[in-house]
Coordinates of C-alpha atoms in Angstrom, one line a residue:
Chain A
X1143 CA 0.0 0.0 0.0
X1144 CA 1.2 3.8 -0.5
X1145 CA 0.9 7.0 1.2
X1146 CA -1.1 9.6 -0.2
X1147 CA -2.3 12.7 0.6
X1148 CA -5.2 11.8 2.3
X1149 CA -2.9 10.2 5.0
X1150 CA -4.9 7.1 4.4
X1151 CA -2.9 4.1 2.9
X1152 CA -4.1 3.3 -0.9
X1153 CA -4.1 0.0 -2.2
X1154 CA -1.1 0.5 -4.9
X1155 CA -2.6 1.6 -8.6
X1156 CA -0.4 -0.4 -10.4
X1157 CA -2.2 -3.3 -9.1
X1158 CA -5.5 -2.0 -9.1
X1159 CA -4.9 -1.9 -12.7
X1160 CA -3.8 -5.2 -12.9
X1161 CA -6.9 -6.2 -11.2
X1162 CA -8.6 -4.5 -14.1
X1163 CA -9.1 -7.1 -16.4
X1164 CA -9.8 -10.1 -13.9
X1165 CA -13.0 -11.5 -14.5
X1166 CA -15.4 -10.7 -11.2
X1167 CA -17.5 -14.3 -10.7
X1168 CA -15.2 -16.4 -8.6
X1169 CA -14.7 -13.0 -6.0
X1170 CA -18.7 -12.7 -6.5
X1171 CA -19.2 -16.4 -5.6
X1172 CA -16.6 -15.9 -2.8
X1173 CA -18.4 -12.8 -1.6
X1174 CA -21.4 -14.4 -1.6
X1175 CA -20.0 -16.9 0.9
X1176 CA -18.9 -14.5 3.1
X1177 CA -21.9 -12.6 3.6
X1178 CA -23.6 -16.0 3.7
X1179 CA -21.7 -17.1 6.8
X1180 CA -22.0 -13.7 7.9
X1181 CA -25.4 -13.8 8.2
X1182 CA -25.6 -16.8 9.9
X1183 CA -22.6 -15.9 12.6
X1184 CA -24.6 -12.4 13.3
X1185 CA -28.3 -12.8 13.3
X1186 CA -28.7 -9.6 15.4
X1187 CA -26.9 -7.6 12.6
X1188 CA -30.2 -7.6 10.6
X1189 CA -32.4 -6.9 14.0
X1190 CA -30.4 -3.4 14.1
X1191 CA -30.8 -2.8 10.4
X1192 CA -34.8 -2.9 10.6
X1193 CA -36.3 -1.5 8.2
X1194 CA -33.0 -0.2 6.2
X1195 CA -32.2 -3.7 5.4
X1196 CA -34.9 -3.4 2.5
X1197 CA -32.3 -1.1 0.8
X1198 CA -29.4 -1.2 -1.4
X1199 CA -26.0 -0.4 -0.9
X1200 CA -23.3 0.6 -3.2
X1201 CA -19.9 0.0 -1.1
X1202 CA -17.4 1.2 -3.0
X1203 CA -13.6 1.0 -2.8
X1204 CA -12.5 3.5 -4.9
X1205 CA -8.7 2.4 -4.8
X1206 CA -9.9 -0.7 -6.4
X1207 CA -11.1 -1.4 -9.6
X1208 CA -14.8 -2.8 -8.6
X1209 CA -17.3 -1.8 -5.8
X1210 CA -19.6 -4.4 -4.3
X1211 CA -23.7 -4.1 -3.8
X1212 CA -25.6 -5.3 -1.0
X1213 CA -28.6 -6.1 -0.1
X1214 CA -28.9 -7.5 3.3
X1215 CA -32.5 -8.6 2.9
X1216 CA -32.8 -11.0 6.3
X1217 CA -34.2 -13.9 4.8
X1218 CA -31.7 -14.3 2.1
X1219 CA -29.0 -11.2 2.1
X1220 CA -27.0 -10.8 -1.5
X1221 CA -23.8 -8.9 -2.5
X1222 CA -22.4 -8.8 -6.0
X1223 CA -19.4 -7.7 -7.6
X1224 CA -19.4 -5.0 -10.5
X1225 CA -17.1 -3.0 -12.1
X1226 CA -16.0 0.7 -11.7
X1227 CA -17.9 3.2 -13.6
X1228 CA -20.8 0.3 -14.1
X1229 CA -24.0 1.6 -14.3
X1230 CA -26.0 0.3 -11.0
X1231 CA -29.2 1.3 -9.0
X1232 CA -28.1 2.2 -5.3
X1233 CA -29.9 3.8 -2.6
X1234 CA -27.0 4.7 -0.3
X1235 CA -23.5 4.8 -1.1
X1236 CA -20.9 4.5 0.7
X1237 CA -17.5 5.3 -0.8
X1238 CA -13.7 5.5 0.3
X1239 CA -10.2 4.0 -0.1
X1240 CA -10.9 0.2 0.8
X1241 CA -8.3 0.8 4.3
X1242 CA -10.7 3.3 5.4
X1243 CA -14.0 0.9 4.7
X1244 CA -12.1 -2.3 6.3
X1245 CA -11.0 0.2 9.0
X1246 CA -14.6 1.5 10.0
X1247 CA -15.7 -2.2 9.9
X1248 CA -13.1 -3.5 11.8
X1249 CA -13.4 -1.0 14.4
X1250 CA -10.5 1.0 13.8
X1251 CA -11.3 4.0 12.5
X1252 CA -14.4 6.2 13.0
X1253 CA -16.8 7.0 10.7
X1254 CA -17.7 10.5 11.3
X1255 CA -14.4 11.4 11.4
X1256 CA -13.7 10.0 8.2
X1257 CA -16.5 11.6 6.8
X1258 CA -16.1 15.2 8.2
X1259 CA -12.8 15.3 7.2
X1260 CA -14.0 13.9 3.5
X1261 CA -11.9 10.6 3.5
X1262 CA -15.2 9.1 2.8
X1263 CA -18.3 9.6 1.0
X1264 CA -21.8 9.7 1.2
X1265 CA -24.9 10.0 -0.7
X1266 CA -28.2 9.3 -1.2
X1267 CA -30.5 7.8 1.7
X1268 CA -28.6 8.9 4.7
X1269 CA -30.6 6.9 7.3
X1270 CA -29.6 3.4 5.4
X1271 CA -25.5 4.6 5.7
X1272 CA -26.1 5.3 9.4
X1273 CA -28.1 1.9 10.3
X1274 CA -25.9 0.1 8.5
X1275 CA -22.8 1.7 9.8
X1276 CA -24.4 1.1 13.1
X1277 CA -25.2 -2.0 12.9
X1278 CA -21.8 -3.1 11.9
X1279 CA -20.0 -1.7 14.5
X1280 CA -22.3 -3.2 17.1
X1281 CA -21.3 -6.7 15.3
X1282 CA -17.7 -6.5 15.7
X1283 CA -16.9 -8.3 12.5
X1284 CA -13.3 -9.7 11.8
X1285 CA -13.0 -10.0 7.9
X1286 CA -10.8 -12.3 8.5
X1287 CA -12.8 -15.0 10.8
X1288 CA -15.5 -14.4 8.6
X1289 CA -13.9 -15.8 5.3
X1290 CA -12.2 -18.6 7.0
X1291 CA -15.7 -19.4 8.6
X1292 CA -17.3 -19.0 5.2
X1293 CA -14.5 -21.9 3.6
X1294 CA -16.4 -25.0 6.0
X1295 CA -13.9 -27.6 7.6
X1296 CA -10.5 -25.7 6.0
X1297 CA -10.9 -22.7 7.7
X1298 CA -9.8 -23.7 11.0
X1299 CA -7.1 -25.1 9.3
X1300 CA -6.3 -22.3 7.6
X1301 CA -7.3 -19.3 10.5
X1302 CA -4.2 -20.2 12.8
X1303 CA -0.9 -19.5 9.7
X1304 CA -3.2 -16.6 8.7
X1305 CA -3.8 -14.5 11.7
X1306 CA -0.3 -15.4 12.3
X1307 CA 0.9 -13.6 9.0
X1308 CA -1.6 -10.5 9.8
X1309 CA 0.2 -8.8 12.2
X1310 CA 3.5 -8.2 10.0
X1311 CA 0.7 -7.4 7.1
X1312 CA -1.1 -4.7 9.0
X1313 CA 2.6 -3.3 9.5
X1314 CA 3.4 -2.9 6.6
X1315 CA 0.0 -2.2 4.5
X1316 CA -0.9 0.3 7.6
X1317 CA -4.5 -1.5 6.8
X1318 CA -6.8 -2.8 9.8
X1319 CA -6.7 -6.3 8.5
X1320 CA -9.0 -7.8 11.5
X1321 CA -10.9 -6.8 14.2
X1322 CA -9.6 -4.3 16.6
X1323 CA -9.8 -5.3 20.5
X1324 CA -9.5 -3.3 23.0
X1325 CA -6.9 -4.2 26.0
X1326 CA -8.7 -3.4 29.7
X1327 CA -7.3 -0.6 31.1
X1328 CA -4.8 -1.0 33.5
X1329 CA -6.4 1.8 35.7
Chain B
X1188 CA -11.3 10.7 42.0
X1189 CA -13.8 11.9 39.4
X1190 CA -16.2 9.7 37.8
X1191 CA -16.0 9.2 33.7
X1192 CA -19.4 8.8 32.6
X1193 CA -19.0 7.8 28.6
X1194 CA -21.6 6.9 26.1
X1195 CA -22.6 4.1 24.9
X1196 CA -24.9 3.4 21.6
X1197 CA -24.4 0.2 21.1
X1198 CA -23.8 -2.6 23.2
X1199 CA -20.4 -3.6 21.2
X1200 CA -19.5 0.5 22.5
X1201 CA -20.8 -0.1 26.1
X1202 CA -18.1 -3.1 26.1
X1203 CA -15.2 -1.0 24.4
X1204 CA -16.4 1.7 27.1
X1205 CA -15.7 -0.6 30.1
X1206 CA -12.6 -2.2 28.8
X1207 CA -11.5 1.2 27.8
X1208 CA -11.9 2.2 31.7
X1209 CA -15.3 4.1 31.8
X1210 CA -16.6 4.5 35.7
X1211 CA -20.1 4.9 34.3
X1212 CA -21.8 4.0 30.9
X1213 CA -24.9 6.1 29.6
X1214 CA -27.3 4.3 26.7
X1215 CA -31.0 4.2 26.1
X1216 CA -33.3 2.6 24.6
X1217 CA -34.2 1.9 20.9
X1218 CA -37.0 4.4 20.8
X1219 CA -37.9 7.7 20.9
X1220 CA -37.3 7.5 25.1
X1221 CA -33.9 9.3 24.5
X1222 CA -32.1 12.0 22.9
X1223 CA -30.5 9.8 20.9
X1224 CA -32.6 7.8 18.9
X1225 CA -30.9 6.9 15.8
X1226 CA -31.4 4.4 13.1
X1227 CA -29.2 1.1 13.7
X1228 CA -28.7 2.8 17.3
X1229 CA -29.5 1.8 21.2
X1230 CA -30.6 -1.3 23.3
X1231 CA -33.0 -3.7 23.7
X1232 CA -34.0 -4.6 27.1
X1233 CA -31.9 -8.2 26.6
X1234 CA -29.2 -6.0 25.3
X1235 CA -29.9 -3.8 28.5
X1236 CA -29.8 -6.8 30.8
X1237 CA -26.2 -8.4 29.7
X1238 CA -24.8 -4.7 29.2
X1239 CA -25.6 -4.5 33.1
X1240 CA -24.4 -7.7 33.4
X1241 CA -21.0 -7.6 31.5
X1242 CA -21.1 -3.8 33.3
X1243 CA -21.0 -4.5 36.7
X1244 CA -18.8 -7.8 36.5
X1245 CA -16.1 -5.1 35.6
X1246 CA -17.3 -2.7 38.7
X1247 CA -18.6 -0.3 36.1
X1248 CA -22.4 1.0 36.5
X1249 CA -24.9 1.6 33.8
X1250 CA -26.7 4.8 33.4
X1251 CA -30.0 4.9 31.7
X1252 CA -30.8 8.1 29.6
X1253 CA -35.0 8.8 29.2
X1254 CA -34.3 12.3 28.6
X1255 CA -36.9 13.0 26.1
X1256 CA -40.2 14.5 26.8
X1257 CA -43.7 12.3 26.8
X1258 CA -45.8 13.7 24.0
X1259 CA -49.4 14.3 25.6
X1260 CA -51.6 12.1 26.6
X1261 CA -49.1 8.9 25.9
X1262 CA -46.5 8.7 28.6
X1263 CA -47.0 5.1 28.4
X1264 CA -43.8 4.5 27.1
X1265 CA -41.4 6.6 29.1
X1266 CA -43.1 5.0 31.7
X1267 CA -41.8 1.4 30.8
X1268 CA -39.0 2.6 30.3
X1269 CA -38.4 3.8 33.4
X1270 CA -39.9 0.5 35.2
X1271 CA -37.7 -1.6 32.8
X1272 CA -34.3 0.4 33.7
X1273 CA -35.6 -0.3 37.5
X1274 CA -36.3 -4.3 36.8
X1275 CA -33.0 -4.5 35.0
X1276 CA -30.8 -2.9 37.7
X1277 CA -30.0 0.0 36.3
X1278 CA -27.7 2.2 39.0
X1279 CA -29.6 5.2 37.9
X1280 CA -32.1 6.9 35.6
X1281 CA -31.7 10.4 33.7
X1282 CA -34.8 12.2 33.2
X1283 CA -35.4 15.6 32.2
X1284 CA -38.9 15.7 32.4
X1285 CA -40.8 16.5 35.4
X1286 CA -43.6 14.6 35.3
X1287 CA -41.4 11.3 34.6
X1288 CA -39.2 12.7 37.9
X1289 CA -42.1 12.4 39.9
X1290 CA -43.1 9.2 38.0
X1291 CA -40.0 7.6 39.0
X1292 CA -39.4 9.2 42.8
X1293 CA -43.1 7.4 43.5
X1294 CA -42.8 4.1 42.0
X1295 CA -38.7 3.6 41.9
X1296 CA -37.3 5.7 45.4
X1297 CA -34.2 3.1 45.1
X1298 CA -33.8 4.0 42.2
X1299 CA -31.3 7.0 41.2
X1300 CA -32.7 9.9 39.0
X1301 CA -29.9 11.9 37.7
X1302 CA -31.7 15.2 36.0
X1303 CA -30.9 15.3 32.2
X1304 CA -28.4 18.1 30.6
X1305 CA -32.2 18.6 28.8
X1306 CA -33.7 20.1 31.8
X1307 CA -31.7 23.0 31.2
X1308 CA -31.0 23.8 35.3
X1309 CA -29.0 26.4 35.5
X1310 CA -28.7 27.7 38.5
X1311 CA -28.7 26.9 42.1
X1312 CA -32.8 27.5 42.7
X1313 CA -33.8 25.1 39.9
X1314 CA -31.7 22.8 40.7
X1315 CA -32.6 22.7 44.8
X1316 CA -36.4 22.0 43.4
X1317 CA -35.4 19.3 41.6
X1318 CA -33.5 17.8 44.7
X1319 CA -36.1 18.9 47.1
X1320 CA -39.1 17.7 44.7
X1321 CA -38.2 14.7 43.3
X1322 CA -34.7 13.6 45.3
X1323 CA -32.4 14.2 42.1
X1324 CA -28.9 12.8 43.0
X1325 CA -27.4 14.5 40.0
X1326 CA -27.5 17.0 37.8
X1327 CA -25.6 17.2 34.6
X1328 CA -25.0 20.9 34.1
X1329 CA -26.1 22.9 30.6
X1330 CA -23.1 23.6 28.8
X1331 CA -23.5 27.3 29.1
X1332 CA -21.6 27.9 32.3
X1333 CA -18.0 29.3 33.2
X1334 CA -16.2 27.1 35.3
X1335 CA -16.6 30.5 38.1
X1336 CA -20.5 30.3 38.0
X1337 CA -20.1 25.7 38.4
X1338 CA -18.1 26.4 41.5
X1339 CA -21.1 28.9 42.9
X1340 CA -24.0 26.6 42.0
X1341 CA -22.1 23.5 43.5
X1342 CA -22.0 25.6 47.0
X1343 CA -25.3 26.5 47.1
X1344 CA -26.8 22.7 46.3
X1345 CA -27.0 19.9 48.1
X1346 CA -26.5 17.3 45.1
X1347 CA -23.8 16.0 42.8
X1348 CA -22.8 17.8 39.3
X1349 CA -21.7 16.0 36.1
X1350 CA -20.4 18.1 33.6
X1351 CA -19.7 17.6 29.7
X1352 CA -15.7 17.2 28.9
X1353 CA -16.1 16.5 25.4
X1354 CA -17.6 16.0 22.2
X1355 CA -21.1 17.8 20.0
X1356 CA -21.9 21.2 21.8
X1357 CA -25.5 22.2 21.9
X1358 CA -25.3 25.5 23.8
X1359 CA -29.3 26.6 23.2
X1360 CA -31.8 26.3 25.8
X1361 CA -31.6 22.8 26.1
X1362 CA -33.7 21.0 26.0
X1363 CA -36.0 23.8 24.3
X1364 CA -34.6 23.9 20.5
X1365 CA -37.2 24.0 17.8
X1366 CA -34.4 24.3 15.1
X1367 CA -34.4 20.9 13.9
X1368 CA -38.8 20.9 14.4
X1369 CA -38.9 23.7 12.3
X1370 CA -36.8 22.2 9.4
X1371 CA -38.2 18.3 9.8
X1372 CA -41.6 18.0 11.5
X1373 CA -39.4 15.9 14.5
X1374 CA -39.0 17.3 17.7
X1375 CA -35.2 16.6 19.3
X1376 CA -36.6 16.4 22.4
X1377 CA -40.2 14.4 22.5
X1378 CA -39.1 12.1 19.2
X1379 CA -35.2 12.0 20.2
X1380 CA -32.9 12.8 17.2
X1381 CA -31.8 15.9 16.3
X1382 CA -31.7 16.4 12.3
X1383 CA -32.9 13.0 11.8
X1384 CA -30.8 11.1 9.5
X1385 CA -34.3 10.4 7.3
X1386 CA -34.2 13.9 6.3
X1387 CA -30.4 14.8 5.9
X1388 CA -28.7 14.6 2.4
X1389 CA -25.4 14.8 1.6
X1390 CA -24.9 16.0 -2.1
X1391 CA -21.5 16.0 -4.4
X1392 CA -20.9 18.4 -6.8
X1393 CA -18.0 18.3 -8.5
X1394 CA -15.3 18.8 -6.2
X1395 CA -17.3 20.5 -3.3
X1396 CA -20.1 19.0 -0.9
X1397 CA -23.6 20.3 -0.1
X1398 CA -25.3 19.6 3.2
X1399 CA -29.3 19.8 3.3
X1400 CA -31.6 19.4 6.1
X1401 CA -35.0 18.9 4.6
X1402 CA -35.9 21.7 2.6
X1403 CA -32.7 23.5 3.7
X1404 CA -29.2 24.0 2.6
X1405 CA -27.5 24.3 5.6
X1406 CA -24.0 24.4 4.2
X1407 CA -21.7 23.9 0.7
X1408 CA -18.1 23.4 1.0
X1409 CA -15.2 23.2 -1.1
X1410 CA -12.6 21.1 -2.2
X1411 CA -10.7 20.1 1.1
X1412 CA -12.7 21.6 3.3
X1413 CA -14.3 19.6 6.5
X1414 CA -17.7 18.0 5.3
X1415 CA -20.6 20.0 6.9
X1416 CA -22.4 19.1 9.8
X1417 CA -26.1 18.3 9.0
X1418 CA -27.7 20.8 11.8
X1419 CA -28.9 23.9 11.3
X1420 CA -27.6 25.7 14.4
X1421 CA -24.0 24.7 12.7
X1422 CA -24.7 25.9 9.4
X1423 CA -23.9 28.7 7.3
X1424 CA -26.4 31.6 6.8
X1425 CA -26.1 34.5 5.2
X1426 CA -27.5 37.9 7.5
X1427 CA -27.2 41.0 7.2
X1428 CA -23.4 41.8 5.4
X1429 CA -22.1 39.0 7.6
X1430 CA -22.4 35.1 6.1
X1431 CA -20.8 32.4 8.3
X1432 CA -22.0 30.6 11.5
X1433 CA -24.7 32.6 13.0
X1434 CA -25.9 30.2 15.5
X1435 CA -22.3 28.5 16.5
X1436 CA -19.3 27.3 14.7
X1437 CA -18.9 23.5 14.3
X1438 CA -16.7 22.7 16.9
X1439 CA -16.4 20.4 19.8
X1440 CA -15.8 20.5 23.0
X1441 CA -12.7 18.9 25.0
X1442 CA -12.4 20.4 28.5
X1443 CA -9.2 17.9 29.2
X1444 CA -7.0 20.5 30.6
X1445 CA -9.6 22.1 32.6
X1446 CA -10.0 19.2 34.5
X1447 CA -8.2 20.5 37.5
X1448 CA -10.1 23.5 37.8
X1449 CA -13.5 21.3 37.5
X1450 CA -11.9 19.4 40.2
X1451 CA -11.3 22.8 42.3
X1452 CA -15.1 23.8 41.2
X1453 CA -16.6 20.6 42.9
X1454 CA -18.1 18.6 40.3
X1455 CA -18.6 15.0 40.7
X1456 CA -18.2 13.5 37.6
X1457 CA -17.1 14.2 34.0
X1458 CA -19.5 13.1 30.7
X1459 CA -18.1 12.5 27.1
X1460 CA -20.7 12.9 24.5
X1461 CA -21.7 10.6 21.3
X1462 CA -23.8 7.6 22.1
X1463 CA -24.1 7.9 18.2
X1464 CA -20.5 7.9 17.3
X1465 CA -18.6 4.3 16.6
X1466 CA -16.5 2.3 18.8
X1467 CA -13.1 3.5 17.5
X1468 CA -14.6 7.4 18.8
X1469 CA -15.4 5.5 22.5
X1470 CA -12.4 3.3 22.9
X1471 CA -10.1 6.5 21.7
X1472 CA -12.0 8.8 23.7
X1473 CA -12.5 7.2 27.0
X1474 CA -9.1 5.7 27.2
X1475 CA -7.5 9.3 26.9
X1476 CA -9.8 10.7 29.1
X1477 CA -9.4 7.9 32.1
X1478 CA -5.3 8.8 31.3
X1479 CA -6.0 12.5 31.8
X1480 CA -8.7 11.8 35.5
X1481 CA -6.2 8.9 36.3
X1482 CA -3.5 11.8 36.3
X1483 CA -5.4 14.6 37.8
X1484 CA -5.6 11.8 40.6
X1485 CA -1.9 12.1 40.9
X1486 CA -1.5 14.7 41.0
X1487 CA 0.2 14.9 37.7
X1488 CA 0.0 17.0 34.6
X1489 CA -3.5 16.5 32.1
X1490 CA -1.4 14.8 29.0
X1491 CA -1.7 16.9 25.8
X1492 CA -4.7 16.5 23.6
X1493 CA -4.4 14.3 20.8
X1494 CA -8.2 13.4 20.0
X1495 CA -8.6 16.0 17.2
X1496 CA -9.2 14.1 14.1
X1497 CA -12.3 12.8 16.4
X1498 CA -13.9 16.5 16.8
X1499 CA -16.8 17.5 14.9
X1500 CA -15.7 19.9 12.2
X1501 CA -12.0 18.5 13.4
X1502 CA -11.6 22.0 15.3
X1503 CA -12.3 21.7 19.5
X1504 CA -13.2 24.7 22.0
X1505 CA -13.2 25.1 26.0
X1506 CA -16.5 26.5 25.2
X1507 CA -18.6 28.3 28.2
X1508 CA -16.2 27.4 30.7
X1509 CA -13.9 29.7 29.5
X1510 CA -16.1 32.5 28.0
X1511 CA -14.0 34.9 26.0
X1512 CA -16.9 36.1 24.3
X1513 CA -18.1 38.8 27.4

């Protein structure tokens, strides 16, 4: 990741644009399986939503060369996977350097803040962005246990090497790779 | 050593509060019984119950905020409300409303009542009623006083004070705004949110960023400047020659290095605003502000400030308590 103004690390362009060309259906199936698993691991996710899970959501990385919308209808919630600069109906978007998305859901970074100081963007139904934002911080999601939970009997296997790796990665990257836990104060 | 009472909108925040070395926790519930009643935002009363729970196993107490105002002729609500914050074992209640006081002092005496930050008591006559009345413990103090006039009130009242170190300022009569009515059709204080997020809009265009409040433009920035807040008392009007802030700029408070003199002034405990902010505001927040109480303890310097980027409009103010503006 680089350095940019913003302060915010950017996932590199070069790569981005490498990315480009990559056809989007096995990280749509895999993103499917996520939210999937998700759903299953955080029932109360879609109790906080209420009504605003009816709604659509444009998340978008803008560092990246796709954007991902969800619909996190209880019964059967639904992401897909479309390209930059492809036309799609949203209700709310949300939209920021992927660090700064992974951050707020990880509990790293705060939203308002990011917003106010226009790291991130808005638009459209306002009340959708705030339940959802809301009811993902309540959730305390790690991106992380989530996908290997979301690959059935290898994920243990594969949880322990990973999470061992992330700590050298978030170093490096600067990027909020999992779920930020707070240490009890000593006080 | 002074009390840290920090917010909680979430149950996930009341956690990160607790481990983060809050005294006291303040959250309400999901409905329009508090001041902050967000979309996505607030407890249930099982969420209630193990935030007590998880609370109290860490010797931290829970403080239940039904600071809104029962709309006429259906108080039915604030009044379970209160009962469920009794059942659930609450340490205390904070009400702003009168009849709820008296609701609660009859049916809940062992019950705290703390009196809201919305009952706008401001002085030392208002606030004895409200002791004398309805046996308020505590009363969290508008955030229109110096830190002189806290230390004359807190002689001349036989209850605790809690004052506001940091975070949104609302510095109208609170409690009494019709700002937000006026632009919405929702009251701040009898439906509990302020601009609610159902009529806010955040607009691009091009480069800059429009703010509106229902039929409003509160505010249009340009490029690299701090997004608007979506309020109208923090919004840019034009009057007379002058165009700006008329109402008040959009800043936030952080009272960290008065601390000391609140100390001196004899208030009891210290309150951080934004039940409605994330969990990365309340762990950063709270854990600086224990460092700085936790050091005033000592007898020790307030460490430096270093919660900017977590101010509204990124820009922070002593506010009232040190009024330069008379």
């Amino acid at each position: 990741m680089t350095e940019q103004a913003t302060s915010l690390p950017l996932f590199p362009a070069l790569a981005s644009r490498l990315m480009q060309p990559l056809p989007l259906f096995p990280l749509r199936l895999a993103a499917q399986k996520v939210v999937d698993s998700l759903a299953a691991r955080h029932p109360g996710l879609f109790a906080r939503l209420g009504d605003q899970a009816s709604k659509t959501f444009l998340l978008d990385p803008t560092d990246l060369p796709f954007a991902f919308i969800l619909r996190p209808r209880p019964d059967k919630p639904a992401i897909d996977v479309v390209k930059r600069g492809e036309a799609v109906a949203w209700e709310a978007h949300i939209a920021g350097p992927f660090a700064a998305l992974l951050g707020m859901l990880h509990g790293t970074m705060d939203g308002d803040a990011l917003f106010f100081s226009r790291d991130i963007i808005i638009e459209g139904d306002t009340e959708a962005v705030l339940a959802l934002r809301n009811a993902l911080d309540d959730a305390e999601i790690d991106l992380l246990g989530e996908i290997t939970a979301s690959l059935g009997p290898l994920g243990p296997w594969l949880e322990k090497p990973l999470r061992s790796l992330t700590p050298v990665a978030e170093r490096l990257t600067g990027v909020a790779l999992t779920r930020a836990r707070a240490e009890p104060s000593d006080a | 050593m002074l009390e840290l009472v920090c917010p909680a909108g979430t149950p996930a925040a009341l956690r990160t509060a607790v481990d983060a070395g809050a005294h006291a926790i303040y959250c309400g519930f999901a409905d329009e019984t508090n001041a902050r009643n967000f979309p996505g935002l607030n407890f249930s009363r099982d969420e209630l119950k193990s935030g007590i729970a998880h609370a109290q196993a860490r010797g931290a107490r829970v403080l239940v905020a039904i600071n809104t105002f029962p709309r006429a002729g259906e108080p039915g609500l604030w009044h379970r409300a209160i009962d469920d914050a009794a059942r659930l074992g609450a340490h205390a209640v904070i009400l702003a409303d009168i009849g709820l006081l008296a609701y609660a002092a009859e049916k809940h005496p062992a019950l705290r009542r703390h009196l809201s930050v919305q009952a706008a008591a401001s002085n030392a006559d208002a606030i004895n009623f409200y002791v004398h009345e309805f046996g308020v413990k505590r009363v969290v103090l508008p955030r229109v006083l110096s830190v002189e006039e806290i230390a004359t009130i807190n002689r001349d009242i036989s209850c605790e004070t809690e004052v506001f170190v940091f975070g949104g300022l609302c510095v109208m009569a609170e409690g009494r705004c019709s700002l937000s009515s006026y632009a919405t059709g929702k009251s701040p204080n009898m439906n509990g949110a302020c601009s609610p997020a159902s009529h806010v809009v955040y607009k691009q265009e091009g480069d800059g960023l429009a703010a509106r409040l229902g039929d409003f433009t509160i505010q249009r920035v340009g490029k690299g400047e701090a997004a608007p807040y979506p309020t109208l008392c923090k919004g840019c009007f034009s009057a007379g020659d002058y165009e700006g802030h008329v109402f008040e700029d959009p800043v936030s408070l952080d009272a960290a290095q008065l601390i000391p003199r609140l100390a001196e002034a004899g208030v009891t405990a210290l309150k951080i605003e934004g039940r409605q902010r994330s969990r990365a505001y309340t762990e950063a927040v709270v854990r600086a502000f224990r460092a700085a109480v936790d050091a005033h303890a000592r007898g020790l310097p307030i460490p430096a400030g270093v919660l900017q980027n977590l101010t509204e409009g990124q820009r922070s103010t002593a506010g009232a308590y040190k009024k330069s503006w008379r």
